[in-house]
């Protein structure tokens, strides 16, 4: 299989005191070269993290769709790139919920990021009510159709993260069979969107990934890595996941 891709999403956590965790993660990555590692700290730490951590990828958690202009408090993709980011997470369920981001907004942001040469991690995932209603695959397919940048050439810069909303921060995860079924469905949809180029798109699982469940999740067919929230906040637990991936 390919090199697993393990990405930490620090969400709204971290001041400069946390740079020591980034350094420790970077050092661990040096002896775990079989794993591709990245973290997405808050905007305020991107530049410092890039300077502290030589090996791992550093990215952002959002960007604005416009190149610039009168958008107080927002950050453009070009600014992220200038600060040292190599990728940006787009359409996380917390952004969709807290900032009412629609699929069309997610696509516009992803296209803005690609336009400046950033890679993107586009997040999708159903709510618990949608899963209970048997609609999970349909909901995720619709999100993919509406959120992904459309050009076939985009595929090589796009990663998809499947994050069931009900599994985020809850300690609950889908069964391994359910994760596998969803990842297969996502792969099929990617083929419809990108054709053969879809094969190069990695599909990450996110939602309550911990050191003790990472190995079994990462062993699933079509799971190309993990997007990790809470367990990425200390080097100790994140390195546990990196080690499970190796
Ligand atoms: P947790 O790992 O804390 O469940 O968060 C997952 C997530 O939302 C990563 O983007």
XYZ file of C-alpha atoms and ligand atoms in Angstrom:
256
model
C 0.000 0.000 0.000
C 0.895 3.656 -0.177
C 2.527 5.699 2.533
C -0.188 6.402 5.099
C -0.942 10.096 5.606
C -1.484 11.118 9.227
C -2.716 14.675 9.719
C -3.257 16.449 13.022
C -5.950 19.117 13.146
C -5.275 21.261 16.183
C -8.566 23.175 15.763
C -8.701 26.229 18.079
C -5.964 24.961 20.348
C -2.417 26.097 20.747
C -0.239 29.042 21.653
C 3.502 29.223 21.128
C 3.920 26.944 24.144
C 2.701 24.131 21.912
C 5.582 24.482 19.468
C 7.486 21.987 21.607
C 4.848 19.375 20.680
C 5.359 20.188 16.997
C 9.100 19.745 17.434
C 8.642 16.390 19.144
C 6.268 15.223 16.400
C 8.806 16.295 13.802
C 11.589 14.372 15.527
C 9.443 11.250 15.663
C 8.626 11.619 11.974
C 12.324 11.363 11.242
C 12.384 7.744 12.436
C 8.981 6.926 10.919
C 9.723 7.717 7.311
C 7.147 5.174 6.151
C 4.473 7.582 7.337
C 3.657 10.985 5.859
C 2.897 13.331 8.737
C 1.372 16.801 8.835
C -0.237 19.153 11.287
C -2.672 22.012 10.848
C -2.165 24.423 13.742
C -4.189 27.634 14.117
C -3.271 30.428 11.675
C -1.211 32.173 14.352
C 1.217 29.258 14.620
C 1.672 28.291 10.977
C 4.816 30.314 10.379
C 6.484 29.333 13.643
C 5.549 25.675 13.192
C 7.016 25.670 9.703
C 10.281 27.008 11.128
C 10.378 24.558 14.052
C 9.441 21.434 12.148
C 11.666 20.594 9.226
C 10.166 17.336 8.026
C 6.442 17.276 8.542
C 3.811 19.030 6.467
C 2.265 22.175 7.893
C -1.136 23.433 6.831
C -4.126 25.554 7.742
C -7.689 24.788 8.791
C -9.552 27.146 6.458
C -9.082 29.908 3.915
C -11.229 32.547 2.234
C -12.312 32.015 -1.368
C -11.291 35.503 -2.510
C -7.757 36.580 -3.388
C -8.015 39.563 -1.081
C -10.194 42.536 -0.300
C -12.512 43.909 2.344
C -13.017 40.764 4.436
C -12.083 41.690 7.972
C -10.628 38.811 9.910
C -10.328 36.448 6.969
C -7.200 34.849 5.542
C -6.517 34.190 1.858
C -4.885 31.104 0.404
C -1.922 33.195 -0.782
C -1.369 34.415 2.787
C -1.295 30.817 4.001
C 1.218 29.879 1.386
C 3.355 32.873 2.284
C 3.239 31.848 5.965
C 4.637 28.434 5.035
C 1.528 26.288 4.652
C 1.565 23.510 2.083
C -2.059 22.501 2.400
C -5.369 23.613 3.830
C -8.262 21.701 5.364
C -11.523 22.856 3.770
C -15.144 22.187 4.721
C -14.574 20.669 8.138
C -17.951 19.910 9.732
C -17.209 22.478 12.435
C -16.815 25.148 9.735
C -19.938 23.928 7.984
C -21.842 24.165 11.300
C -20.274 27.239 12.956
C -19.977 29.348 9.797
C -22.787 27.910 7.737
C -20.414 26.847 4.954
C -22.233 25.232 2.038
C -20.793 22.787 -0.469
C -20.476 25.655 -2.954
C -18.425 27.680 -0.439
C -16.206 24.681 0.189
C -15.596 24.242 -3.534
C -14.789 27.946 -3.988
C -12.282 27.822 -1.135
C -10.703 24.633 -2.429
C -10.322 26.155 -5.887
C -8.750 29.282 -4.392
C -6.258 27.117 -2.517
C -5.367 25.075 -5.601
C -4.920 28.277 -7.587
C -1.997 29.317 -5.374
C -0.482 25.831 -5.340
C -1.716 24.548 -1.987
C -3.015 21.017 -1.591
C -6.450 20.624 -0.050
C -8.065 18.211 2.357
C -11.803 18.382 1.698
C -13.944 17.092 4.568
C -17.257 15.293 4.245
C -19.381 13.244 6.614
C -22.927 12.522 7.703
C -24.702 13.422 10.939
C -26.006 10.759 13.254
C -29.610 11.379 12.147
C -28.573 10.932 8.516
C -26.825 7.653 9.302
C -29.785 6.391 11.330
C -32.035 7.211 8.384
C -29.839 5.094 6.099
C -28.759 8.152 4.094
C -25.060 8.330 4.980
C -23.698 7.278 1.589
C -26.123 9.520 -0.285
C -25.297 12.541 1.905
C -21.568 12.065 1.464
C -21.913 11.587 -2.316
C -23.811 14.853 -2.548
C -21.151 16.624 -0.489
C -18.438 15.277 -2.774
C -20.337 16.329 -5.886
C -20.805 19.840 -4.551
C -17.578 20.444 -2.656
C -14.741 19.049 -4.753
C -12.928 21.157 -7.315
C -14.006 19.758 -10.662
C -11.032 19.811 -13.026
C -9.474 16.348 -13.444
C -6.122 18.044 -12.868
C -7.269 18.875 -9.319
C -7.241 15.219 -8.290
C -3.517 15.052 -7.643
C -3.744 17.910 -5.120
C -6.917 16.739 -3.397
C -7.299 14.528 -0.344
C -10.743 13.609 0.957
C -11.359 13.239 4.687
C -14.390 11.194 5.703
C -15.393 12.423 9.134
C -18.778 11.261 10.400
C -19.990 14.223 12.462
C -21.170 11.983 15.290
C -17.717 10.435 15.671
C -15.859 13.730 16.112
C -14.718 14.267 19.671
C -17.136 11.658 21.007
C -14.959 8.587 21.437
C -17.385 6.741 19.132
C -16.396 5.373 15.750
C -18.267 3.535 12.999
C -17.662 -0.191 12.760
C -14.700 -1.185 10.616
C -17.169 -2.550 8.057
C -19.032 0.751 7.948
C -15.800 2.684 7.459
C -14.775 0.330 4.658
C -18.166 0.573 2.942
C -18.111 4.357 3.056
C -14.544 4.615 1.786
C -15.406 2.304 -1.126
C -18.447 4.431 -1.910
C -16.285 7.556 -1.822
C -13.752 5.946 -4.184
C -16.541 5.102 -6.633
C -17.853 8.636 -6.508
C -14.362 10.031 -7.056
C -14.156 7.914 -10.200
C -17.352 9.490 -11.458
C -15.971 12.958 -10.744
C -12.320 12.591 -11.798
C -12.196 9.481 -13.960
C -8.910 7.571 -13.784
C -7.272 10.441 -11.879
C -9.426 9.434 -8.894
C -6.987 6.645 -8.051
C -4.442 9.169 -6.814
C -6.830 10.750 -4.299
C -6.183 9.663 -0.736
C -9.177 9.086 1.493
C -8.554 9.723 5.189
C -10.769 8.653 8.057
C -11.382 11.123 10.898
C -13.373 10.947 14.119
C -12.070 9.711 17.493
C -8.886 8.174 16.090
C -6.634 7.283 19.036
C -3.385 5.350 19.447
C -5.343 2.225 20.434
C -7.743 2.133 17.462
C -5.491 3.603 14.776
C -3.929 0.355 13.562
C -7.229 -1.412 12.879
C -8.704 1.631 11.147
C -5.602 2.221 9.035
C -5.611 -1.416 7.954
C -8.961 -1.042 6.210
C -8.910 -1.139 2.429
C -9.235 2.366 0.965
C -8.273 4.078 4.228
C -5.208 6.078 3.210
C -4.618 7.746 6.535
C -6.247 9.619 9.381
C -7.313 13.147 10.250
C -6.848 13.433 13.992
C -8.264 16.055 16.339
C -7.922 15.595 20.096
C -5.206 12.959 19.910
C -2.993 15.266 17.821
C -2.622 17.811 20.621
C 0.202 16.050 22.408
C 3.225 14.496 20.757
C 2.767 11.468 22.989
C -0.631 10.477 21.601
C -0.015 11.677 18.050
C 3.241 9.761 17.816
C 1.307 6.742 19.084
C -0.925 7.040 16.035
C 2.024 7.639 13.708
C 3.671 4.518 15.105
C 0.499 2.488 14.586
C 0.521 3.626 10.964
C 4.123 2.588 10.325
P -11.305 14.015 17.041
O -10.107 13.205 16.637
O -11.067 14.870 18.244
O -12.549 13.184 17.121
O -11.545 15.075 15.843
C -11.596 14.611 14.542
C -11.583 15.778 13.636
O -12.541 16.530 13.555
C -10.356 16.033 12.862
O -10.564 17.009 11.897
